[in-house]
mmCIF file of C-alpha atoms and ligand atoms in Angstrom:
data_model
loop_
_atom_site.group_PDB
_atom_site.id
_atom_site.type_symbol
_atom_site.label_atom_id
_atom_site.label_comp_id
_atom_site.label_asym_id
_atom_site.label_seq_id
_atom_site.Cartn_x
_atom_site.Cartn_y
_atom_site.Cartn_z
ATOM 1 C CA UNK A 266 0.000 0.000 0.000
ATOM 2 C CA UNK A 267 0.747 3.673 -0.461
ATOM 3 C CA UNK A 268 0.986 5.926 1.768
ATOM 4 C CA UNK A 269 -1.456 8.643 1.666
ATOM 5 C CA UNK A 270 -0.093 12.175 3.614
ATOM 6 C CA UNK A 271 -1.599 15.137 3.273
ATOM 7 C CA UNK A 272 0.088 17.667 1.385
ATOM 8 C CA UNK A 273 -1.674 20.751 0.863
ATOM 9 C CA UNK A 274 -4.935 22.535 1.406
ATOM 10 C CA UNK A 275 -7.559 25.317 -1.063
ATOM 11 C CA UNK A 276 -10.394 26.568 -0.809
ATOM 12 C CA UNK A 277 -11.721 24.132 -2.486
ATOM 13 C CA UNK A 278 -9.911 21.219 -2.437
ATOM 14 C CA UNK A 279 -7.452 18.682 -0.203
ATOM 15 C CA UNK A 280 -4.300 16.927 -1.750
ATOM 16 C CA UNK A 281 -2.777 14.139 -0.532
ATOM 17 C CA UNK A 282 0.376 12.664 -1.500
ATOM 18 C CA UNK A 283 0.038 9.128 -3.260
ATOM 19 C CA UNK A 284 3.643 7.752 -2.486
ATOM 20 C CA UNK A 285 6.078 9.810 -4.705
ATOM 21 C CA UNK A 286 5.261 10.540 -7.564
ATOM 22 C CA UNK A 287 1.290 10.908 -7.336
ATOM 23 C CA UNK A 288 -1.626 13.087 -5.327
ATOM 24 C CA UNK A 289 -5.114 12.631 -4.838
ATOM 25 C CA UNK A 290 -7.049 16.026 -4.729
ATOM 26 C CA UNK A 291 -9.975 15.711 -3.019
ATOM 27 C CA UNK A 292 -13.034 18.653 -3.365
ATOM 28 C CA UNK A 293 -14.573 18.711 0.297
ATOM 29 C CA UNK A 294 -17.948 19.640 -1.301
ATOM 30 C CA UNK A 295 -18.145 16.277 -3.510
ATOM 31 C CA UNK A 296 -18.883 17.267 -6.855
ATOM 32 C CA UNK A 297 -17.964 15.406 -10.221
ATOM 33 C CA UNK A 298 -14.037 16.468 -11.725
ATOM 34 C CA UNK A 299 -14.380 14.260 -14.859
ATOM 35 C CA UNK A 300 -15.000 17.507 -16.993
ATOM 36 C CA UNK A 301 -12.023 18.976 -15.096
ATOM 37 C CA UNK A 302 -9.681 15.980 -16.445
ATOM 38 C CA UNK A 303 -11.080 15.784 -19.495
ATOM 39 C CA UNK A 304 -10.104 19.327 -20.523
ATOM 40 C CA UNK A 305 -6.576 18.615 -17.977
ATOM 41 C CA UNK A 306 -6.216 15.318 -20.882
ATOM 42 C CA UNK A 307 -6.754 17.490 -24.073
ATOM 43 C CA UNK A 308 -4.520 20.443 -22.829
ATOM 44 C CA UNK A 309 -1.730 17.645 -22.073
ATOM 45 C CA UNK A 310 -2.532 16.494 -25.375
ATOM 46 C CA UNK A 311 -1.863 20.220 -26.659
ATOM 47 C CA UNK A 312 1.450 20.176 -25.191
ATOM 48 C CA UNK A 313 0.218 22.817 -22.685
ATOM 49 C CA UNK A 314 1.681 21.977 -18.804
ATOM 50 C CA UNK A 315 -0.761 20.606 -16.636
ATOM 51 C CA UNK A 316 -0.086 17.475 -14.424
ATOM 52 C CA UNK A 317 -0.918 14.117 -16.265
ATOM 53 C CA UNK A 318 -3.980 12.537 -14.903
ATOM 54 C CA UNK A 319 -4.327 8.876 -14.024
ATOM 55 C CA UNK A 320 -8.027 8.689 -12.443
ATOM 56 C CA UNK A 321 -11.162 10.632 -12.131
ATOM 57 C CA UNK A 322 -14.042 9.523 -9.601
ATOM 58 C CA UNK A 323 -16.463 11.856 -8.056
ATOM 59 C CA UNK A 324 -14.566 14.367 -6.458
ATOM 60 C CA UNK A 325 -11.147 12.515 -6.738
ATOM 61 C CA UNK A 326 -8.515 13.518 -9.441
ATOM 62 C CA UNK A 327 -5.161 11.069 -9.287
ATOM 63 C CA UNK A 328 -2.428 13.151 -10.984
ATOM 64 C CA UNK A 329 1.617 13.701 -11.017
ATOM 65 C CA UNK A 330 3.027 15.008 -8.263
ATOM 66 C CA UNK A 331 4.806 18.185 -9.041
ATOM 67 C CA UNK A 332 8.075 18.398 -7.103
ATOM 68 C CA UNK A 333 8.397 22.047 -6.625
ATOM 69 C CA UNK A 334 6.652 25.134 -4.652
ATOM 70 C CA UNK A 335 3.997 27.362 -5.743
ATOM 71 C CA UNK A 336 5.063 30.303 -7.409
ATOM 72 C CA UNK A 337 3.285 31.980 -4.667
ATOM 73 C CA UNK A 338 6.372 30.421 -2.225
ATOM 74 C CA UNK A 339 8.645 30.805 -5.327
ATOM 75 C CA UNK A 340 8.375 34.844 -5.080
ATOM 76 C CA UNK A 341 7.847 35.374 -1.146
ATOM 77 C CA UNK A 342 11.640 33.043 -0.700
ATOM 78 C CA UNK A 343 12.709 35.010 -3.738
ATOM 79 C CA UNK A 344 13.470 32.006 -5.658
ATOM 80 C CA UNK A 345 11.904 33.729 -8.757
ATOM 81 C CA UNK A 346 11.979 37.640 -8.870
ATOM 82 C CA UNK A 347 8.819 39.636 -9.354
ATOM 83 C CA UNK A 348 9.710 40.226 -13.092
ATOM 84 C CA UNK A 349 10.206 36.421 -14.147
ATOM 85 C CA UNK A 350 6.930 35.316 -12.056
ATOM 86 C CA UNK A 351 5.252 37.888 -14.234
ATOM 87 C CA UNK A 352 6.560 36.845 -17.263
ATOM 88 C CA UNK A 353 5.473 33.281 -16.193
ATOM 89 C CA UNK A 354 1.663 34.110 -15.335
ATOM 90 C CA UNK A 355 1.399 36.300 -18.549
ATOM 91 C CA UNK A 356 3.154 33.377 -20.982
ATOM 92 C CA UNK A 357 1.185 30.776 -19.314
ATOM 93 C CA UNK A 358 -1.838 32.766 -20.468
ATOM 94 C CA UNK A 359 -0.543 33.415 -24.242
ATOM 95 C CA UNK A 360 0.211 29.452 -24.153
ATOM 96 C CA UNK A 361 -3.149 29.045 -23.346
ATOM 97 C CA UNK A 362 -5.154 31.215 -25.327
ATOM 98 C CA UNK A 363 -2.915 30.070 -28.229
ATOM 99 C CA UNK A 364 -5.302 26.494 -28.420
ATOM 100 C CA UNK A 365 -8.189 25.485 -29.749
ATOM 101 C CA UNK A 366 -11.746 25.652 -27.723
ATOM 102 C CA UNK A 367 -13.340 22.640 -27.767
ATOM 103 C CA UNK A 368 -17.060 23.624 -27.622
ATOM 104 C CA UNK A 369 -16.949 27.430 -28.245
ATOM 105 C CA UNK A 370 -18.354 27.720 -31.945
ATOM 106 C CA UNK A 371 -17.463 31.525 -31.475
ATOM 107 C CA UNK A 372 -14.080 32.091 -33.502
ATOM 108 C CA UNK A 373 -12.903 34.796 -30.750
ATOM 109 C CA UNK A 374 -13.517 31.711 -27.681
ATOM 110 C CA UNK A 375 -10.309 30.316 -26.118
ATOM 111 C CA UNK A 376 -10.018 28.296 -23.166
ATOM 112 C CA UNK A 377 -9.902 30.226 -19.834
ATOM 113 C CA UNK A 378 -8.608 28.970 -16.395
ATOM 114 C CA UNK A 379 -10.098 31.784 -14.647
ATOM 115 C CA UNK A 380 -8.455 30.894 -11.683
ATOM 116 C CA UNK A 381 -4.495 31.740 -13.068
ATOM 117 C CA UNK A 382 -2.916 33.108 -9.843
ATOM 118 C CA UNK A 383 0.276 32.328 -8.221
ATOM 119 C CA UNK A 384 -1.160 29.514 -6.117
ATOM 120 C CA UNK A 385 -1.783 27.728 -8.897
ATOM 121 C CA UNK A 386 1.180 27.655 -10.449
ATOM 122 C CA UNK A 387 4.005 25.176 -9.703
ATOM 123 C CA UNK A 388 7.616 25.698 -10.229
ATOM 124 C CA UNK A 389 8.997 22.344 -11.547
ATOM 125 C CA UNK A 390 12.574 21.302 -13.153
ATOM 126 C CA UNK A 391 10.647 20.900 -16.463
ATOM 127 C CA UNK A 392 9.122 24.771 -15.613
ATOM 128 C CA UNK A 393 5.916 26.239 -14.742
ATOM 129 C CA UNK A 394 2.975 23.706 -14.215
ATOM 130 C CA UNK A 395 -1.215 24.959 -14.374
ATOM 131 C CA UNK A 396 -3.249 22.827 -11.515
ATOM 132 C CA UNK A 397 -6.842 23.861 -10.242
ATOM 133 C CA UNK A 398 -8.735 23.339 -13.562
ATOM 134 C CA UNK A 399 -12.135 23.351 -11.973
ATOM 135 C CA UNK A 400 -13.287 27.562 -12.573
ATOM 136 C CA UNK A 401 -11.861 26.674 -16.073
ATOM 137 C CA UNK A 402 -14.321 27.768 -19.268
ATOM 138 C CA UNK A 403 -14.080 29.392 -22.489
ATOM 139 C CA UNK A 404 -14.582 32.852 -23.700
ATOM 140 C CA UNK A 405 -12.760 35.829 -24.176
ATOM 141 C CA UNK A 406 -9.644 35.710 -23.508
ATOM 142 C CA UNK A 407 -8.989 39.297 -21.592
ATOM 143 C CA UNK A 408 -11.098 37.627 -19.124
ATOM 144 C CA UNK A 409 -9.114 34.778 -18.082
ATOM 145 C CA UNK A 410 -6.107 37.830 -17.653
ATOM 146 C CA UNK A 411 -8.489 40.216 -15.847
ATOM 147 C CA UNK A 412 -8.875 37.637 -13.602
ATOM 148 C CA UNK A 413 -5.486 37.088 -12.991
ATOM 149 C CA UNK A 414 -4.947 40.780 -11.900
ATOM 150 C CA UNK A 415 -8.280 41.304 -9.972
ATOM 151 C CA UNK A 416 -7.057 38.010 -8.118
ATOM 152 C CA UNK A 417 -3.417 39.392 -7.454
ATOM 153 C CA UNK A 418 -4.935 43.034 -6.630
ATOM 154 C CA UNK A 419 -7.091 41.474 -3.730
ATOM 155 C CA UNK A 420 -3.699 40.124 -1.818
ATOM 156 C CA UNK A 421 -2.557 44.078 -2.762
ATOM 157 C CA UNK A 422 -5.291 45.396 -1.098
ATOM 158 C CA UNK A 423 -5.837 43.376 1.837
ATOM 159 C CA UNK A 424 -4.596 44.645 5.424
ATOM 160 C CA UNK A 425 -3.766 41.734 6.957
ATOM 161 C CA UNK A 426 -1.729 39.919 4.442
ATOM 162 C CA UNK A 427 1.967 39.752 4.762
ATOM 163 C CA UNK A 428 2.564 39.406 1.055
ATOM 164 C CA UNK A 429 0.546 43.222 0.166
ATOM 165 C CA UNK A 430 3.377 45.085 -1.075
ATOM 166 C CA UNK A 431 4.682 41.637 -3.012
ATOM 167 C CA UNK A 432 1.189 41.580 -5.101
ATOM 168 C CA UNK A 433 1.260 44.852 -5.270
ATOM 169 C CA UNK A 434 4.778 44.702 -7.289
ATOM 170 C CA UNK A 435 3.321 41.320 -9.163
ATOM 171 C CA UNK A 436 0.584 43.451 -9.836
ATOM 172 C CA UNK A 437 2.191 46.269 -11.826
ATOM 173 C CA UNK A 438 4.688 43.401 -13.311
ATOM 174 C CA UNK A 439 2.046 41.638 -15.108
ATOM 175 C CA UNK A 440 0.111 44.645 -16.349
ATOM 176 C CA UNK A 441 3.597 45.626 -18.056
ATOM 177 C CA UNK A 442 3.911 42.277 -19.437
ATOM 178 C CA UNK A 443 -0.152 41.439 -20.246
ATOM 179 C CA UNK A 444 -1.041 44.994 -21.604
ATOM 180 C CA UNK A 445 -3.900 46.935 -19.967
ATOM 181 C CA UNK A 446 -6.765 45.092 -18.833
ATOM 182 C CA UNK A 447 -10.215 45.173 -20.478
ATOM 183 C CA UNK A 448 -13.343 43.468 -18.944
ATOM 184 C CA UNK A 449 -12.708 43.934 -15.420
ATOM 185 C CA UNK A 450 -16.127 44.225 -14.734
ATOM 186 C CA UNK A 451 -16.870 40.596 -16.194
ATOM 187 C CA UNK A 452 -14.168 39.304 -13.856
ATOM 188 C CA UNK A 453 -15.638 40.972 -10.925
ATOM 189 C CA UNK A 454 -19.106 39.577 -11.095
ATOM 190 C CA UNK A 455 -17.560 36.235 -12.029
ATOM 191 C CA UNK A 456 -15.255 36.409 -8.952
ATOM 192 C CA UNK A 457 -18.397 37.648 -6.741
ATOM 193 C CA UNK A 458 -20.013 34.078 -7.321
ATOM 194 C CA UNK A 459 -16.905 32.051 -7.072
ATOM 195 C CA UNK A 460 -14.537 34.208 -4.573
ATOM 196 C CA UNK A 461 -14.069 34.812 -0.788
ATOM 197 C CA UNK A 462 -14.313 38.719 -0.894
ATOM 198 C CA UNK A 463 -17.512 40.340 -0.158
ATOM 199 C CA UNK A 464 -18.687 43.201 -3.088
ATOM 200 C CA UNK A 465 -16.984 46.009 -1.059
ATOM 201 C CA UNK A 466 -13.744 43.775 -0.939
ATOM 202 C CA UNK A 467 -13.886 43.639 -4.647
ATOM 203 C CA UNK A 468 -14.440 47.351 -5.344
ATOM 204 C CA UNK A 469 -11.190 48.031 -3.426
ATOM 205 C CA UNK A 470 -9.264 45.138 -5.349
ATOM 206 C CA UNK A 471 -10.516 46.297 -8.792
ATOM 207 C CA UNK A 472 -9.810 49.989 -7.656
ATOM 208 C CA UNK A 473 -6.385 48.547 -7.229
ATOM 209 C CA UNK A 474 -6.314 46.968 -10.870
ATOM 210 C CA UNK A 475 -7.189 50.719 -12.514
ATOM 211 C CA UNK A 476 -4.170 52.717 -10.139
ATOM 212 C CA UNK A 477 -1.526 49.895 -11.105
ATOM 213 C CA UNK A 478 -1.877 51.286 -14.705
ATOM 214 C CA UNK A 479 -0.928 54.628 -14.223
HETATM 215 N N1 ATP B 270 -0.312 17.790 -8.873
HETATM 216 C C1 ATP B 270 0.127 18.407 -7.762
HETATM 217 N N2 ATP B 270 1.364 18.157 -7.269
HETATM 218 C C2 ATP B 270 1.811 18.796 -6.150
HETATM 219 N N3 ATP B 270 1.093 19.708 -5.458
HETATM 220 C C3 ATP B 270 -0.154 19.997 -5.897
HETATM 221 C C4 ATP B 270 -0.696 19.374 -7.068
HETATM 222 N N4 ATP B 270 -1.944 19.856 -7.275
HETATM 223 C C5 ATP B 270 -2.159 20.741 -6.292
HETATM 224 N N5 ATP B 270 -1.091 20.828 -5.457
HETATM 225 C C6 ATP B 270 -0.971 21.680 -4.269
HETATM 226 O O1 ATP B 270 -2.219 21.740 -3.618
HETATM 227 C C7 ATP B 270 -2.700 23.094 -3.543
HETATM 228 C C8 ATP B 270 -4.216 23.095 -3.652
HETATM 229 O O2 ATP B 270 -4.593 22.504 -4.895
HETATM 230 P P1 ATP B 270 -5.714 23.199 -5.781
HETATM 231 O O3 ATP B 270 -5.258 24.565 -6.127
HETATM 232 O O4 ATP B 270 -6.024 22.289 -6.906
HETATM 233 O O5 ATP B 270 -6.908 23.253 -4.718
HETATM 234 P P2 ATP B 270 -8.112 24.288 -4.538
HETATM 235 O O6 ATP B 270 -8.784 23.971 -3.254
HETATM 236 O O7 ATP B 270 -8.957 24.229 -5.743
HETATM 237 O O8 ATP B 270 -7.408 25.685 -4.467
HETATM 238 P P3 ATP B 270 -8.087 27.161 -4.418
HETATM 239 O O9 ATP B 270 -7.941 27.606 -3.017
HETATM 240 O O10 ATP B 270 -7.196 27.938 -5.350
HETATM 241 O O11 ATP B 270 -9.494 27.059 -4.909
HETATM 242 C C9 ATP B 270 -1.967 23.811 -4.680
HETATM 243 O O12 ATP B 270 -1.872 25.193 -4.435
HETATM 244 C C10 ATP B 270 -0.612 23.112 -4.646
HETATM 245 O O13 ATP B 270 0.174 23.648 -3.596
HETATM 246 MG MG1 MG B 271 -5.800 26.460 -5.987
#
């Protein structure tokens, strides 16, 4: 038998280590992640990094483990400067938005993780790896990066978090490298049904996304 340890905690979500070289992640609220490794199989298939995935049942996913932090540890130790982990969140989203949709007849459509933060990123030996496929979609693809910066801008703007001043910095970083943002209001209502941050939270954190322009 393998031993199952736990390994690391979301929102969402519980992952376990499966021996080695796989996890089990776990959503608390049951659910059904077969669409979530069906799209994790075809962007694999794409070439685009994602962790290969050996099972899907209910709420279970069996995938690689990813030796490596979060690019989220990566930039607090300083293991990747503010610049690079920019560069990495904005080519991750080209790489992305460079494929195919699979269901979007609209010509514009890409695929969208909607969920692209720092977190979610892991810093391997073979480079950056996308997990936490389950917000993913398709649509416009400003979206998916207005996201990204709404999400980093909430760390920026919250009080109590030691890493403020770091988001802020990743903030301004990623507008260089993504280009301005458009459809920051879409993000916004899409993050008020699947975010933590109540709607006065969110003003301040999209507030946060305009000022890091200038
Ligand atoms: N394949 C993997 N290999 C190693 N670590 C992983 C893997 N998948 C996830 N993790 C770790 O587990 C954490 C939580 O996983 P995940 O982001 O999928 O859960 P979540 O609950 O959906 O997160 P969120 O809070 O963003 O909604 C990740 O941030 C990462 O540290
Ligand atoms: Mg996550």
């Amino acid at each position: 038998m393998l031993a199952v340890t736990p390994l690391a905690s979301g929102r969402v979500a519980d992952v376990y280590a499966l021996g080695a070289d796989r996890v089990i992640r776990r959503c608390r609220d049951g659910g059904d992640v077969r669409a979530e490794a069906d799209l994790m199989a075809y962007l694999r298939a794409q070439g685009y990094p994602v962790p290969e995935v050996f099972r899907a049942d209910g709420p279970d996913l069996e995938m690689t483990r990813l030796a490596g932090p979060t690019l989220a540890e990566a930039l607090v130790t300083g293991v990747v400067d503010i610049r690079s982990g920019a560069r990495i969140l904005a080519t991750l989203h080209d790489r992305l938005h460079a494929l195919p949709t699979r269901a979007s007849p609209d010509p514009t459509a890409r695929v969208l993780h909607l969920d692209l933060h720092p977190e979610n990123v892991l810093v391997t030996a073979d480079g950056p790896v996308v997990v936490d496929w389950g917000n993913a979609g398709e649509g416009p693809p400003e979206l998916d990066v207005a996201m990204t910066a709404l999400i980093v801008a909430e760390v920026a703007t919250d009080p109590a978090s030691p890493y403020a001043a770091l988001a802020g910095d990743l903030l301004t970083a990623f507008l260089a490298e993504a280009g301005p943002v458009r459809l920051l209001d879409g993000a916004v209502g899409l993050r008020a049904r699947t975010g933590p941050l109540d709607a006065r939270r969110l003003a301040q954190a999209a507030a946060r996304v305009w000022t890091a322009h200038e």
